[in-house]
Coordinates of C-alpha atoms in Angstrom, one line a residue:
Chain R
M1050 CA -56.9 -36.8 -105.7
K1051 CA -54.0 -39.4 -107.1
S1052 CA -51.1 -37.5 -107.9
P1053 CA -51.1 -34.3 -105.5
R1054 CA -47.4 -33.4 -107.0
L1055 CA -48.8 -32.9 -110.4
E1056 CA -51.9 -30.3 -108.0
R1057 CA -49.0 -28.8 -106.5
I1058 CA -47.4 -27.8 -110.2
A1059 CA -50.5 -26.3 -111.1
G1060 CA -50.8 -24.2 -108.1
L1061 CA -47.3 -23.2 -108.5
F1062 CA -47.8 -22.3 -112.1
V1063 CA -51.2 -20.4 -111.1
L1064 CA -49.3 -18.4 -108.7
A1065 CA -46.4 -17.7 -111.0
S1066 CA -49.1 -16.7 -113.9
I1067 CA -50.0 -13.9 -111.5
G1068 CA -46.8 -12.9 -111.1
C1069 CA -46.1 -12.8 -114.3
I1070 CA -49.0 -10.7 -115.6
A1071 CA -48.5 -8.3 -112.9
Y1072 CA -44.8 -7.5 -113.8
F1073 CA -46.0 -7.7 -117.4
S1074 CA -49.0 -4.8 -116.5
M1075 CA -47.2 -3.0 -113.6
G1076 CA -43.6 -3.4 -114.2
L1077 CA -42.9 -3.6 -118.3
A1078 CA -46.1 -1.1 -118.8
T1079 CA -47.1 1.2 -116.4
V1080 CA -50.8 0.6 -115.2
S1081 CA -51.6 2.0 -112.3
L1082 CA -55.0 0.6 -110.7
R1083 CA -55.5 3.9 -109.0
P1084 CA -55.9 6.7 -111.4
S1085 CA -54.0 9.2 -110.6
E1086 CA -55.9 12.5 -109.5
T1087 CA -56.2 15.0 -112.2
Y1088 CA -58.3 18.0 -113.2
L1089 CA -59.6 18.8 -116.6
V1090 CA -58.7 22.0 -118.3
E1091 CA -59.4 23.5 -122.2
A1092 CA -57.9 25.2 -124.5
R1093 CA -58.8 26.7 -127.9
F1094 CA -56.8 26.8 -130.8
A1095 CA -57.2 28.1 -134.4
N1096 CA -55.6 24.8 -135.8
A1097 CA -54.9 21.5 -133.5
A1098 CA -53.7 19.2 -136.6
G1099 CA -51.8 16.1 -135.4
L1100 CA -53.0 15.9 -132.0
I1101 CA -54.9 13.0 -130.7
N1102 CA -56.8 11.6 -127.8
G1103 CA -53.7 10.7 -125.5
S1104 CA -51.5 13.4 -126.8
Q1105 CA -48.9 14.1 -124.1
V1106 CA -48.9 17.8 -122.5
A1107 CA -46.0 18.7 -121.0
V1108 CA -44.2 22.0 -119.1
A1109 CA -40.7 22.6 -120.2
G1110 CA -40.6 18.8 -121.7
V1111 CA -41.9 17.0 -118.7
P1112 CA -45.3 15.4 -119.1
I1113 CA -47.8 16.1 -116.4
G1114 CA -51.3 15.2 -118.8
S1115 CA -52.7 14.2 -121.9
V1116 CA -55.2 15.5 -124.2
T1117 CA -58.8 14.0 -123.7
G1118 CA -60.9 15.1 -126.1
L1119 CA -61.2 17.4 -129.4
K1120 CA -63.9 18.6 -130.6
L1121 CA -65.0 21.7 -133.0
G1122 CA -65.9 24.9 -131.4
S1123 CA -68.7 27.3 -132.8
D1124 CA -66.2 29.6 -134.4
F1125 CA -64.8 26.7 -136.1
S1126 CA -61.7 26.8 -133.8
A1127 CA -60.5 23.4 -132.3
V1128 CA -61.3 22.9 -128.5
V1129 CA -58.7 20.9 -126.9
A1130 CA -59.7 19.1 -123.6
M1131 CA -56.9 18.0 -121.5
K1132 CA -56.1 16.4 -118.3
L1133 CA -53.4 17.7 -116.1
R1134 CA -52.1 16.1 -112.7
K1135 CA -53.6 17.6 -109.6
D1136 CA -50.7 18.6 -108.1
F1137 CA -49.4 20.9 -110.9
K1138 CA -51.0 24.6 -111.0
I1139 CA -50.9 26.3 -114.2
P1140 CA -51.0 30.0 -113.5
S1141 CA -53.5 31.6 -116.0
D1142 CA -51.9 33.8 -117.9
S1143 CA -49.8 30.5 -119.2
I1144 CA -49.1 30.0 -123.1
A1145 CA -50.5 26.7 -124.6
S1146 CA -49.0 25.9 -128.1
I1147 CA -48.6 22.6 -130.3
R1148 CA -45.4 21.5 -130.4
G1149 CA -43.9 18.5 -132.4
H1150 CA -41.1 15.8 -131.1
G1151 CA -39.0 16.5 -134.4
L1152 CA -40.2 16.3 -137.7
L1153 CA -41.7 13.2 -137.9
G1154 CA -42.6 12.8 -134.1
D1155 CA -45.9 13.0 -132.4
K1156 CA -47.8 16.4 -131.5
Y1157 CA -48.0 17.3 -128.0
V1158 CA -49.2 20.5 -126.3
S1159 CA -46.1 22.6 -124.6
L1160 CA -47.7 24.8 -121.6
S1161 CA -45.3 27.9 -120.6
P1162 CA -46.5 29.0 -117.2
G1163 CA -47.0 32.6 -117.0
G1164 CA -46.1 34.5 -113.9
A1165 CA -49.8 35.4 -112.7
D1166 CA -50.8 34.9 -109.4
D1167 CA -54.2 33.1 -109.6
F1168 CA -54.4 30.0 -111.0
I1169 CA -56.7 28.3 -113.9
A1170 CA -59.6 26.3 -112.0
P1171 CA -60.6 22.6 -112.9
G1172 CA -62.7 23.4 -116.1
G1173 CA -61.1 26.5 -116.6
R1174 CA -59.6 27.3 -120.2
I1175 CA -56.4 28.6 -121.3
T1176 CA -56.8 31.9 -123.0
D1177 CA -53.5 32.4 -124.5
T1178 CA -53.0 29.4 -127.3
E1179 CA -50.2 29.0 -130.1
S1180 CA -51.4 26.7 -132.7
A1181 CA -49.9 24.0 -134.5
V1182 CA -46.8 25.0 -136.9
D1183 CA -48.4 23.7 -140.4
L1184 CA -44.7 22.1 -141.7
E1185 CA -46.6 21.8 -144.9
S1186 CA -47.7 25.1 -145.6
L1187 CA -44.8 26.5 -144.3
L1188 CA -42.7 24.7 -146.5
S1189 CA -45.1 25.6 -149.7
R1190 CA -44.6 29.3 -148.9
F1191 CA -40.8 29.1 -149.1
A1192 CA -41.1 26.7 -152.5
F1193 CA -43.9 28.6 -153.9
G1194 CA -44.0 31.9 -151.7
A1195 CA -42.4 34.1 -154.7
M1196 CA -45.2 32.8 -157.0
Q1197 CA -47.9 33.7 -155.2
N1198 CA -46.7 37.1 -154.0
D1199 CA -46.2 38.1 -157.3
K1200 CA -49.4 37.1 -159.0
P1201 CA -51.5 39.3 -157.1
E1202 CA -49.1 42.3 -158.1
K1203 CA -49.3 41.5 -162.1
K1204 CA -53.1 41.1 -162.3
A1205 CA -53.6 44.2 -160.2
A1206 CA -51.4 46.3 -162.6
P1207 CA -53.7 46.0 -165.6
N1208 CA -56.5 47.4 -163.6
E1209 CA -55.0 50.8 -162.2
Chain O
M236 CA -74.7 -33.0 -159.9
F237 CA -72.1 -30.6 -159.4
V238 CA -74.6 -27.9 -157.5
D239 CA -76.1 -30.6 -155.0
Q240 CA -72.3 -31.1 -154.1
I241 CA -72.1 -27.7 -153.1
G242 CA -74.8 -27.7 -151.2
K243 CA -74.4 -30.7 -149.3
F244 CA -70.9 -29.5 -148.6
T245 CA -72.2 -25.8 -147.4
L246 CA -74.8 -27.5 -145.2
S247 CA -72.5 -29.9 -143.6
R248 CA -70.0 -26.7 -142.6
L249 CA -73.0 -24.9 -141.2
E250 CA -73.8 -28.1 -139.3
A251 CA -70.3 -28.5 -138.1
A252 CA -70.4 -24.9 -137.0
G253 CA -73.2 -25.3 -134.9
R254 CA -72.4 -28.8 -133.3
W255 CA -69.0 -27.1 -132.0
T256 CA -71.0 -23.9 -130.8
L257 CA -73.5 -26.6 -128.8
F258 CA -70.3 -28.4 -128.0
S259 CA -68.6 -25.4 -126.5
G260 CA -71.9 -24.2 -124.4
A261 CA -72.6 -27.7 -123.0
S262 CA -68.5 -27.7 -121.8
L263 CA -68.7 -24.7 -120.2
L264 CA -72.3 -25.3 -118.8
H265 CA -71.7 -28.5 -117.1
V266 CA -68.2 -28.4 -115.9
R267 CA -69.1 -29.4 -112.6
S268 CA -70.9 -32.9 -114.0
G269 CA -68.6 -35.9 -113.2
G270 CA -67.2 -34.3 -109.9
A271 CA -63.5 -33.9 -109.0
L272 CA -63.5 -30.4 -110.5
G273 CA -60.3 -29.1 -108.5
S274 CA -58.2 -32.2 -109.7
R275 CA -59.8 -32.1 -113.7
L276 CA -58.8 -28.1 -113.6
A277 CA -55.1 -28.9 -111.6
R278 CA -54.6 -31.7 -114.7
S279 CA -56.0 -29.2 -117.6
V280 CA -53.4 -26.2 -116.1
F281 CA -50.6 -28.4 -115.8
E282 CA -51.2 -30.2 -119.6
L283 CA -52.0 -26.8 -121.1
G284 CA -49.7 -24.3 -119.0
V285 CA -46.8 -26.1 -117.3
R286 CA -45.8 -28.2 -120.4
C287 CA -45.8 -25.7 -122.4
I288 CA -43.5 -23.2 -120.7
P289 CA -40.5 -24.4 -122.6
V290 CA -41.4 -24.0 -126.1
I291 CA -43.1 -20.7 -124.6
A292 CA -39.7 -19.6 -123.5
I293 CA -37.6 -20.6 -126.4
V294 CA -39.9 -19.3 -129.1
S295 CA -40.0 -15.8 -127.4
A296 CA -36.5 -15.3 -127.1
F297 CA -35.5 -16.2 -130.7
A298 CA -38.4 -13.9 -131.5
G299 CA -37.5 -11.3 -129.2
L300 CA -33.7 -11.3 -130.4
V301 CA -34.5 -11.4 -134.1
L302 CA -36.6 -8.4 -133.4
G303 CA -34.2 -6.6 -131.4
L304 CA -31.4 -7.6 -134.5
Q305 CA -34.2 -6.8 -137.3
G306 CA -35.1 -3.6 -135.7
H307 CA -31.8 -2.3 -135.0
Y308 CA -30.6 -2.6 -138.9
V309 CA -34.2 -1.0 -140.0
L310 CA -34.1 1.6 -137.6
S311 CA -30.3 2.9 -137.9
R312 CA -31.0 3.7 -141.4
F313 CA -33.1 6.6 -140.2
G314 CA -31.0 7.3 -137.3
A315 CA -33.8 6.3 -134.8
S316 CA -32.1 3.5 -132.9
G317 CA -33.4 5.0 -129.8
M318 CA -37.2 3.7 -131.0
L319 CA -36.0 -0.1 -131.1
G320 CA -37.5 -0.7 -127.5
T321 CA -41.0 0.7 -128.8
L322 CA -40.3 -1.4 -131.7
V323 CA -40.0 -4.6 -129.9
S324 CA -42.4 -4.2 -127.2
L325 CA -45.3 -3.0 -129.1
S326 CA -44.9 -5.6 -131.8
L327 CA -44.2 -8.1 -129.2
C328 CA -47.4 -6.9 -127.0
R329 CA -50.0 -6.4 -129.5
E330 CA -49.5 -9.1 -132.0
L331 CA -46.6 -11.6 -131.9
G332 CA -47.1 -12.5 -128.1
P333 CA -50.7 -13.6 -128.3
V334 CA -50.7 -15.2 -131.7
L335 CA -47.2 -16.7 -131.2
A336 CA -48.2 -18.1 -128.1
A337 CA -51.6 -19.4 -129.0
L338 CA -49.8 -21.0 -131.9
M339 CA -47.6 -22.7 -130.0
I340 CA -49.8 -23.9 -127.4
A341 CA -52.0 -24.9 -129.8
G342 CA -49.0 -27.0 -131.2
Q343 CA -48.0 -28.4 -127.9
A344 CA -51.2 -28.9 -126.1
G345 CA -54.0 -28.4 -128.4
T346 CA -52.8 -31.9 -130.7
A347 CA -52.5 -33.5 -127.1
L348 CA -56.0 -32.8 -126.3
A349 CA -57.4 -33.6 -129.7
A350 CA -55.5 -36.9 -129.5
E351 CA -56.6 -38.2 -125.9
L352 CA -60.3 -37.2 -127.1
G353 CA -60.0 -39.0 -130.2
I354 CA -58.8 -42.1 -128.7
Q355 CA -61.4 -41.7 -125.8
R356 CA -63.9 -41.5 -128.7
S357 CA -62.8 -44.6 -130.5
T358 CA -62.4 -46.9 -127.3
E359 CA -66.2 -46.1 -126.6
Q360 CA -64.8 -44.4 -123.4
I361 CA -66.9 -41.0 -124.3
D362 CA -70.1 -43.4 -124.7
A363 CA -69.5 -45.3 -121.4
I364 CA -69.4 -41.9 -119.7
E365 CA -72.8 -40.8 -121.0
L366 CA -74.5 -44.0 -120.0
L367 CA -72.9 -42.9 -116.2
D368 CA -75.3 -40.0 -116.7
I369 CA -72.4 -37.3 -116.8
S370 CA -72.1 -34.8 -119.5
P371 CA -68.7 -36.0 -121.4
E372 CA -68.8 -32.6 -123.0
G373 CA -68.6 -30.8 -119.3
F374 CA -66.5 -33.7 -117.8
L375 CA -63.8 -33.9 -120.6
A376 CA -63.6 -30.3 -122.0
G377 CA -65.1 -27.7 -119.2
A378 CA -62.1 -28.1 -117.2
R379 CA -59.6 -27.6 -120.0
L380 CA -61.5 -24.5 -121.5
F381 CA -61.9 -22.6 -117.9
A382 CA -57.8 -23.4 -117.4
S383 CA -57.1 -22.0 -121.1
L384 CA -58.7 -18.5 -119.9
L385 CA -56.0 -18.3 -117.3
V386 CA -53.3 -20.4 -118.8
F387 CA -52.9 -18.4 -122.3
P388 CA -52.9 -14.8 -121.3
S389 CA -50.1 -15.8 -118.6
L390 CA -48.1 -17.7 -121.0
T391 CA -48.6 -14.6 -123.6
A392 CA -47.2 -12.2 -120.5
L393 CA -44.3 -14.8 -120.3
F394 CA -43.7 -14.8 -123.8
V395 CA -43.4 -10.9 -124.1
I396 CA -41.3 -10.8 -121.1
V397 CA -38.9 -12.6 -122.4
G398 CA -39.2 -11.8 -125.5
V399 CA -38.5 -7.7 -124.6
A400 CA -35.4 -9.1 -122.6
G401 CA -34.1 -11.2 -126.0
G402 CA -34.7 -7.7 -127.7
W403 CA -32.6 -6.0 -125.2
L404 CA -29.8 -9.0 -125.5
S405 CA -29.6 -8.8 -129.0
G406 CA -29.9 -4.7 -129.3
C407 CA -27.8 -3.9 -126.6
V408 CA -25.3 -6.7 -125.4
L409 CA -24.7 -8.0 -128.9
L410 CA -25.3 -4.4 -130.9
P411 CA -24.4 -1.5 -129.8
Q412 CA -27.8 0.0 -128.5
D413 CA -28.0 1.9 -125.0
P414 CA -29.8 -0.2 -122.6
D415 CA -31.2 2.7 -121.1
A416 CA -32.6 4.4 -123.6
Y417 CA -34.0 0.9 -124.7
W418 CA -35.8 0.2 -121.3
A419 CA -37.4 3.8 -121.4
A420 CA -38.4 3.3 -124.8
V421 CA -40.4 0.3 -123.6
H422 CA -41.9 1.5 -120.5
S423 CA -43.2 4.6 -122.6
A424 CA -44.3 2.9 -124.9
L425 CA -46.4 0.1 -123.8
R426 CA -49.8 1.4 -122.3
G427 CA -52.6 0.2 -120.4
R428 CA -54.9 -0.3 -124.0
D429 CA -51.6 -2.5 -125.4
V430 CA -51.9 -4.7 -122.1
F431 CA -55.7 -4.9 -122.3
E432 CA -55.4 -5.7 -126.0
C433 CA -52.9 -8.2 -125.5
L434 CA -54.7 -10.5 -122.5
L435 CA -57.7 -10.3 -124.2
K436 CA -56.4 -11.5 -127.4
A437 CA -54.7 -14.2 -125.3
A438 CA -58.1 -15.0 -123.6
V439 CA -60.1 -15.5 -127.1
F440 CA -57.5 -17.2 -128.9
G441 CA -57.5 -19.6 -125.7
L442 CA -60.8 -20.7 -125.6
L443 CA -61.1 -20.8 -130.0
T444 CA -58.1 -23.3 -129.7
T445 CA -59.3 -25.6 -126.7
S446 CA -62.7 -25.5 -127.7
L447 CA -61.8 -26.6 -131.3
C448 CA -59.3 -29.3 -130.6
A449 CA -61.5 -30.6 -127.8
Y450 CA -64.0 -30.7 -130.6
Q451 CA -62.2 -32.3 -133.2
G452 CA -60.9 -34.9 -130.5
F453 CA -64.7 -35.5 -129.2
N454 CA -66.3 -35.9 -132.9
A455 CA -63.3 -38.1 -134.2
H456 CA -65.9 -41.0 -135.6
R457 CA -67.5 -38.2 -137.4
S458 CA -64.5 -37.8 -140.0
G459 CA -66.0 -41.1 -141.8
E460 CA -62.6 -43.0 -140.7
A461 CA -62.3 -45.0 -137.7
G462 CA -59.9 -46.2 -135.1
A463 CA -56.4 -44.7 -135.5
R464 CA -57.2 -43.0 -138.6
A465 CA -59.4 -41.2 -137.2
V466 CA -57.6 -39.7 -134.3
G467 CA -55.1 -38.8 -137.0
I468 CA -57.7 -36.5 -138.5
A469 CA -58.8 -35.6 -135.6
T470 CA -55.2 -34.1 -134.4
V471 CA -54.7 -32.4 -137.8
R472 CA -58.0 -31.0 -138.3
G473 CA -57.7 -29.6 -134.7
I474 CA -54.3 -27.7 -135.2
V475 CA -55.2 -26.6 -138.3
L476 CA -58.4 -25.3 -137.5
S477 CA -57.2 -23.3 -134.6
S478 CA -54.2 -22.0 -136.1
I479 CA -56.8 -20.2 -138.8
A480 CA -59.0 -19.1 -136.2
I481 CA -56.1 -17.7 -134.0
L482 CA -55.1 -15.5 -136.9
A483 CA -58.7 -14.6 -138.4
A484 CA -59.7 -13.9 -134.5
D485 CA -56.5 -11.6 -134.5
Y486 CA -57.5 -9.6 -137.3
L487 CA -61.3 -9.2 -136.2
I488 CA -60.0 -7.9 -132.6
T489 CA -57.2 -6.0 -133.8
A490 CA -60.0 -3.8 -136.2
A491 CA -62.6 -3.7 -133.6
L492 CA -60.1 -2.3 -130.9
L493 CA -58.5 -0.1 -133.2

């Protein structure tokens, strides 16, 4: 009313603030308003330790999707649901394996495409899987492996 | 005796909390009371937002600079210097941005608000507004509460942007980090969730700060002092309580969203 200058500055601030929030969410971070087209596939692992919702799914190290759900299957195996970008079709004999980014890095699902002519349909299952390499059990096998191997033999001996 | 002192104190705090809730509700409900909503909103955006831009820019630049420095120092010990962008952007976005921006706005604009309303109370202007059958809560605090919903998130976004640039300046220009790796780490670290958490925190802090400072100024006469001393007490209480509220709410929101 009295001071249109103040109102103009306030209006300018509002415009600038919308720009600020837009740059923050879409330039600095990558929030897309339109969810990208994806489809779901499942894979059954004997051990999915280290995977979480949102873990990467990558082919040849290039991320093409993410893990959307982890649940325990009827045979106590881990059923991992993943969403993949629609423009990437995965051959039906592809192998899904759980790998890690280095020793301390996050776990991710690595897909190695096979050579089959047919592709995995949305909602389908990747049958060929490799479980997470459990580094601790691997290390303990190296460190204590000799001892564990010796014990049964020593116990077995008196019985015979 | 001593026990009834505790009882009296508890009851008076309880009453104050209730009065604050009613005050905030009334100011949001009766925001239209008294008219000239547009120019009141413009003035609130100017006071809360435009005046705080310099202090936000300076504080966020130094926050980003020191994060880049400390991050480089710590991460290079682990050979993980490539994570500098992740460290700077996530800590700014999820914690430092919303909290520091809200504390700075509380210091700059919240105190001014508490003092202004305190003086209006002590010079009986608020009683005059009430006699005109205008809701003083809505007329004086309503527009400011709505303005804070816009101002706090946008100044927080500015804080994060300038802070990330500050981290780039200290990490990649003053220290030998690779700028491409820094920006790639920033882009891949910030997800939609982080942005949502950041802006939600900012909006909640905005409502808390503005309503607490306005409440303290509005009720300056209840502090037991009169005139200038009451205004001083109201201002101090406003900034202290909103700082506590910001940090407490920060913990609660983080715990709820994690």
